[in-house]
Amino acid sequence: MISTRKYFRIIFIALILLLFYFPQTALLQTTSIEYICAGTNYETPAYIIKTDYKEPVIMIVAGTHGNEKAGIKAAEYLKENLHIERGTLIIIPKANILACEENVRCFPSEINLNRVYPGNPQGNSVEKLAYEIFSLMKRYDIGLLVDLHESIEFYRKNPKNYGQTVVIDSKDGDLFELSSFLVEEMNKGIIEDDNKYQVLVDPIEGSTAYSAQLSARHFCFNF
Ligand SMILES: [Zn+2]
């Protein structure tokens, strides 16, 4: 079941983040769809929201893990409701669409999409999927990736899990400042210390965020 609180929290942080990068007002955008892994069982839409100005280019990825519904719902909400005046926004709500349909973390269960980046065009179906998402990142030359996840446990309670964290690239001072601000805002409504968000640096090798750091800055939100 989707946690409504998590869902609204994701909407909240995504809106702050996007407001920071995109001035909101006019309706100058056009939306097109590109299909990742077109013609295969893993075919999934990437929504490309464009304006007359190419930059900044931001990508939001959800549904890397199919049972983490809050990010998927938030990405779908943003796709329908965001209006940008400049830049390009790419939203992939269901990265592993089969895992999303089956409501499981990974599909197939033994291959974690979040560990096989940057993928392999000659590899198994999940490696091909990672490769196509990574290729889309490169083709659009994304400047920032926002990757949405949920976790079974909070990092502060058990650091083997990444719940209530924002993972960023350690090399980026601006991003650290912005993440710290977001974390502070999100923590305002949280009383218990163990439940508070925190900023972590350096994503796990093979994850979506890891692949983004090869060419872009990134946030990986874990709720
Ligand atoms: Zn996840």
Coordinates of C-alpha atoms and ligand atoms in Angstrom, one line a residue:
M1 CA 0.0 0.0 0.0
I2 CA 1.2 3.5 -0.8
S3 CA 2.1 5.7 2.0
T4 CA 0.2 8.9 1.4
R5 CA 2.7 10.8 3.6
K6 CA 5.6 9.6 1.5
Y7 CA 3.8 10.5 -1.7
F8 CA 3.1 14.0 -0.6
R9 CA 6.7 14.4 0.7
I10 CA 8.0 13.4 -2.7
I11 CA 5.7 15.8 -4.5
F12 CA 6.9 18.5 -2.0
I13 CA 10.6 18.0 -2.5
A14 CA 10.3 17.5 -6.3
L15 CA 8.4 20.8 -6.6
I16 CA 11.0 22.7 -4.5
L17 CA 13.7 21.2 -6.6
L18 CA 12.0 21.9 -9.9
L19 CA 11.0 25.4 -8.8
F20 CA 14.7 26.0 -8.1
Y21 CA 15.6 25.1 -11.7
F22 CA 12.6 26.0 -13.7
P23 CA 10.7 29.3 -13.6
Q24 CA 7.0 28.3 -13.5
T25 CA 4.3 30.2 -15.4
A26 CA 3.7 30.1 -19.1
L27 CA 2.4 27.1 -20.9
L28 CA 5.1 26.8 -23.6
Q29 CA 5.9 23.2 -23.2
T30 CA 5.3 20.3 -25.5
T31 CA 5.3 16.7 -24.4
S32 CA 6.4 13.8 -26.5
I33 CA 6.9 10.1 -25.7
E34 CA 10.0 8.0 -26.4
Y35 CA 9.8 4.3 -25.7
I36 CA 12.7 2.6 -23.9
C37 CA 13.2 -1.0 -25.1
A38 CA 10.6 -0.5 -27.8
G39 CA 9.0 -3.7 -29.1
T40 CA 10.1 -5.8 -26.1
N41 CA 8.4 -6.8 -22.8
Y42 CA 10.3 -4.1 -21.0
E43 CA 8.9 -1.3 -23.3
T44 CA 8.3 1.7 -21.1
P45 CA 7.5 5.3 -21.8
A46 CA 9.8 8.3 -21.2
Y47 CA 7.9 11.5 -21.3
I48 CA 10.0 14.3 -22.8
I49 CA 8.7 17.7 -21.8
K50 CA 10.4 20.4 -24.0
T51 CA 10.4 24.2 -24.2
D52 CA 12.1 26.5 -26.6
Y53 CA 15.2 26.5 -24.3
K54 CA 17.1 23.3 -24.2
E55 CA 18.7 23.8 -20.7
P56 CA 18.5 22.8 -18.0
V57 CA 17.9 19.1 -18.7
I58 CA 16.6 17.2 -15.8
M59 CA 15.5 13.5 -15.6
I60 CA 13.2 12.0 -13.0
V61 CA 13.4 8.2 -12.8
A62 CA 10.9 6.1 -10.7
G63 CA 9.9 2.5 -10.8
T64 CA 13.4 1.1 -10.9
H65 CA 12.0 -1.1 -8.1
G66 CA 8.4 -2.0 -9.0
N67 CA 7.1 -2.3 -5.4
E68 CA 8.2 1.3 -4.5
K69 CA 5.0 2.9 -5.4
A70 CA 5.4 6.4 -3.9
G71 CA 8.0 7.5 -6.4
I72 CA 6.0 6.1 -9.3
K73 CA 2.8 7.9 -8.2
A74 CA 4.8 11.1 -7.7
A75 CA 6.4 10.9 -11.2
E76 CA 3.0 10.3 -12.8
Y77 CA 1.6 13.3 -10.9
L78 CA 4.5 15.5 -12.0
K79 CA 4.1 14.4 -15.6
E80 CA 0.5 15.5 -15.6
N81 CA 0.8 18.7 -13.5
L82 CA 4.1 20.3 -14.1
H83 CA 4.4 23.3 -16.4
I84 CA 7.9 24.5 -17.2
E85 CA 8.9 27.6 -19.0
R86 CA 12.4 26.7 -20.0
G87 CA 14.6 23.6 -20.2
T88 CA 13.8 20.0 -20.8
L89 CA 12.3 17.6 -18.3
I90 CA 12.4 13.8 -18.9
I91 CA 10.2 11.6 -16.7
I92 CA 10.4 7.8 -16.6
P93 CA 7.7 6.7 -14.1
K94 CA 8.1 2.9 -14.5
A95 CA 11.8 2.2 -15.3
N96 CA 11.3 -1.6 -14.9
I97 CA 7.7 -1.9 -16.1
L98 CA 7.4 -5.6 -15.5
A99 CA 8.5 -5.2 -11.9
C100 CA 5.9 -2.4 -11.6
E101 CA 3.1 -4.6 -13.1
E102 CA 4.0 -7.5 -10.8
N103 CA 4.4 -5.2 -7.8
V104 CA 7.9 -6.8 -7.0
R105 CA 11.2 -5.1 -6.3
C106 CA 13.0 -6.7 -9.3
F107 CA 11.9 -8.5 -12.4
P108 CA 13.3 -11.0 -12.9
S109 CA 13.9 -11.3 -9.1
E110 CA 17.6 -12.2 -9.4
I111 CA 18.6 -9.1 -11.4
N112 CA 18.6 -5.7 -9.8
L113 CA 18.2 -2.9 -12.4
N114 CA 19.8 -0.6 -9.8
R115 CA 23.1 -2.5 -9.9
V116 CA 23.7 -3.1 -13.6
Y117 CA 24.3 0.5 -14.9
P118 CA 25.5 1.6 -17.3
G119 CA 24.1 -1.6 -18.8
N120 CA 25.0 -3.6 -21.8
P121 CA 23.3 -3.6 -25.2
Q122 CA 24.4 -7.3 -25.7
G123 CA 23.6 -8.4 -22.1
N124 CA 20.4 -9.8 -20.5
S125 CA 17.1 -8.0 -20.8
V126 CA 17.7 -5.9 -17.6
E127 CA 21.2 -4.9 -18.7
K128 CA 19.7 -3.8 -22.0
L129 CA 17.1 -1.8 -20.2
A130 CA 19.8 -0.1 -18.1
Y131 CA 21.8 0.6 -21.3
E132 CA 18.8 2.2 -23.0
I133 CA 18.0 4.5 -20.0
F134 CA 21.7 5.4 -19.8
S135 CA 21.8 6.1 -23.5
L136 CA 18.8 8.4 -23.1
M137 CA 20.6 10.3 -20.3
K138 CA 23.6 10.8 -22.6
R139 CA 21.6 11.7 -25.7
Y140 CA 19.8 14.5 -23.9
D141 CA 23.0 15.4 -22.0
I142 CA 21.1 15.6 -18.7
G143 CA 22.4 18.0 -16.1
L144 CA 20.6 16.5 -13.2
L145 CA 19.0 13.2 -12.3
V146 CA 16.4 12.7 -9.7
D147 CA 16.0 9.0 -8.8
L148 CA 13.1 8.0 -6.6
H149 CA 13.1 5.0 -4.2
E150 CA 11.6 3.7 -1.0
S151 CA 13.3 1.5 1.5
I152 CA 12.2 -1.0 4.1
E153 CA 14.2 0.6 6.9
F154 CA 15.6 4.0 7.8
Y155 CA 19.3 4.5 7.3
R156 CA 19.7 6.0 10.8
K157 CA 18.2 2.8 12.3
N158 CA 20.1 0.4 10.0
P159 CA 22.8 1.8 7.6
K160 CA 22.4 -1.3 5.4
N161 CA 19.2 0.4 4.1
Y162 CA 18.8 3.8 2.6
G163 CA 15.5 4.9 3.9
Q164 CA 15.2 8.7 4.6
T165 CA 18.3 9.6 2.7
V166 CA 19.3 11.9 -0.2
V167 CA 22.4 10.5 -2.0
I168 CA 24.4 12.9 -4.0
D169 CA 27.7 13.2 -5.8
S170 CA 30.4 14.1 -3.3
K171 CA 32.2 16.4 -5.6
D172 CA 29.4 18.9 -5.9
G173 CA 29.3 21.7 -3.4
D174 CA 26.1 23.4 -4.8
L175 CA 24.2 20.2 -4.8
F176 CA 25.2 19.5 -1.2
E177 CA 23.9 22.9 -0.2
L178 CA 20.6 22.4 -2.0
S179 CA 20.2 18.9 -0.6
S180 CA 20.9 20.1 2.9
F181 CA 18.2 22.7 2.5
L182 CA 15.7 20.1 1.2
V183 CA 16.6 17.7 4.0
E184 CA 16.1 20.5 6.6
E185 CA 12.7 21.3 5.1
M186 CA 11.6 17.7 5.1
N187 CA 12.8 17.2 8.6
K188 CA 10.7 20.0 10.0
G189 CA 7.7 17.8 10.5
I190 CA 9.6 14.8 11.8
I191 CA 10.1 14.6 15.6
E192 CA 12.0 11.4 16.1
D193 CA 15.7 11.7 15.4
D194 CA 15.9 8.2 13.9
N195 CA 13.3 9.1 11.3
K196 CA 15.0 12.2 10.0
Y197 CA 16.4 12.5 6.5
Q198 CA 20.1 13.0 5.9
V199 CA 22.4 13.7 3.0
L200 CA 24.8 10.9 1.9
V201 CA 27.5 11.2 -0.7
D202 CA 28.5 8.8 -3.4
P203 CA 25.9 6.4 -4.8
I204 CA 26.3 2.6 -4.9
E205 CA 28.2 1.3 -8.0
G206 CA 25.9 0.1 -10.7
S207 CA 22.9 2.2 -9.6
T208 CA 21.0 4.7 -11.7
A209 CA 22.5 7.5 -9.7
Y210 CA 26.0 6.0 -10.2
S211 CA 25.5 6.0 -14.0
A212 CA 24.3 9.6 -13.9
Q213 CA 27.4 10.8 -12.2
L214 CA 29.4 9.7 -15.2
S215 CA 28.0 12.8 -17.0
A216 CA 25.6 14.6 -14.7
R217 CA 24.8 15.7 -11.2
H218 CA 22.2 13.7 -9.4
F219 CA 20.0 13.3 -6.4
C220 CA 18.8 9.9 -5.4
F221 CA 15.9 10.2 -2.9
N222 CA 15.1 7.2 -0.7
F223 CA 11.9 7.4 1.3
Ligands
ZN1 ZN 14.5 1.2 -4.9

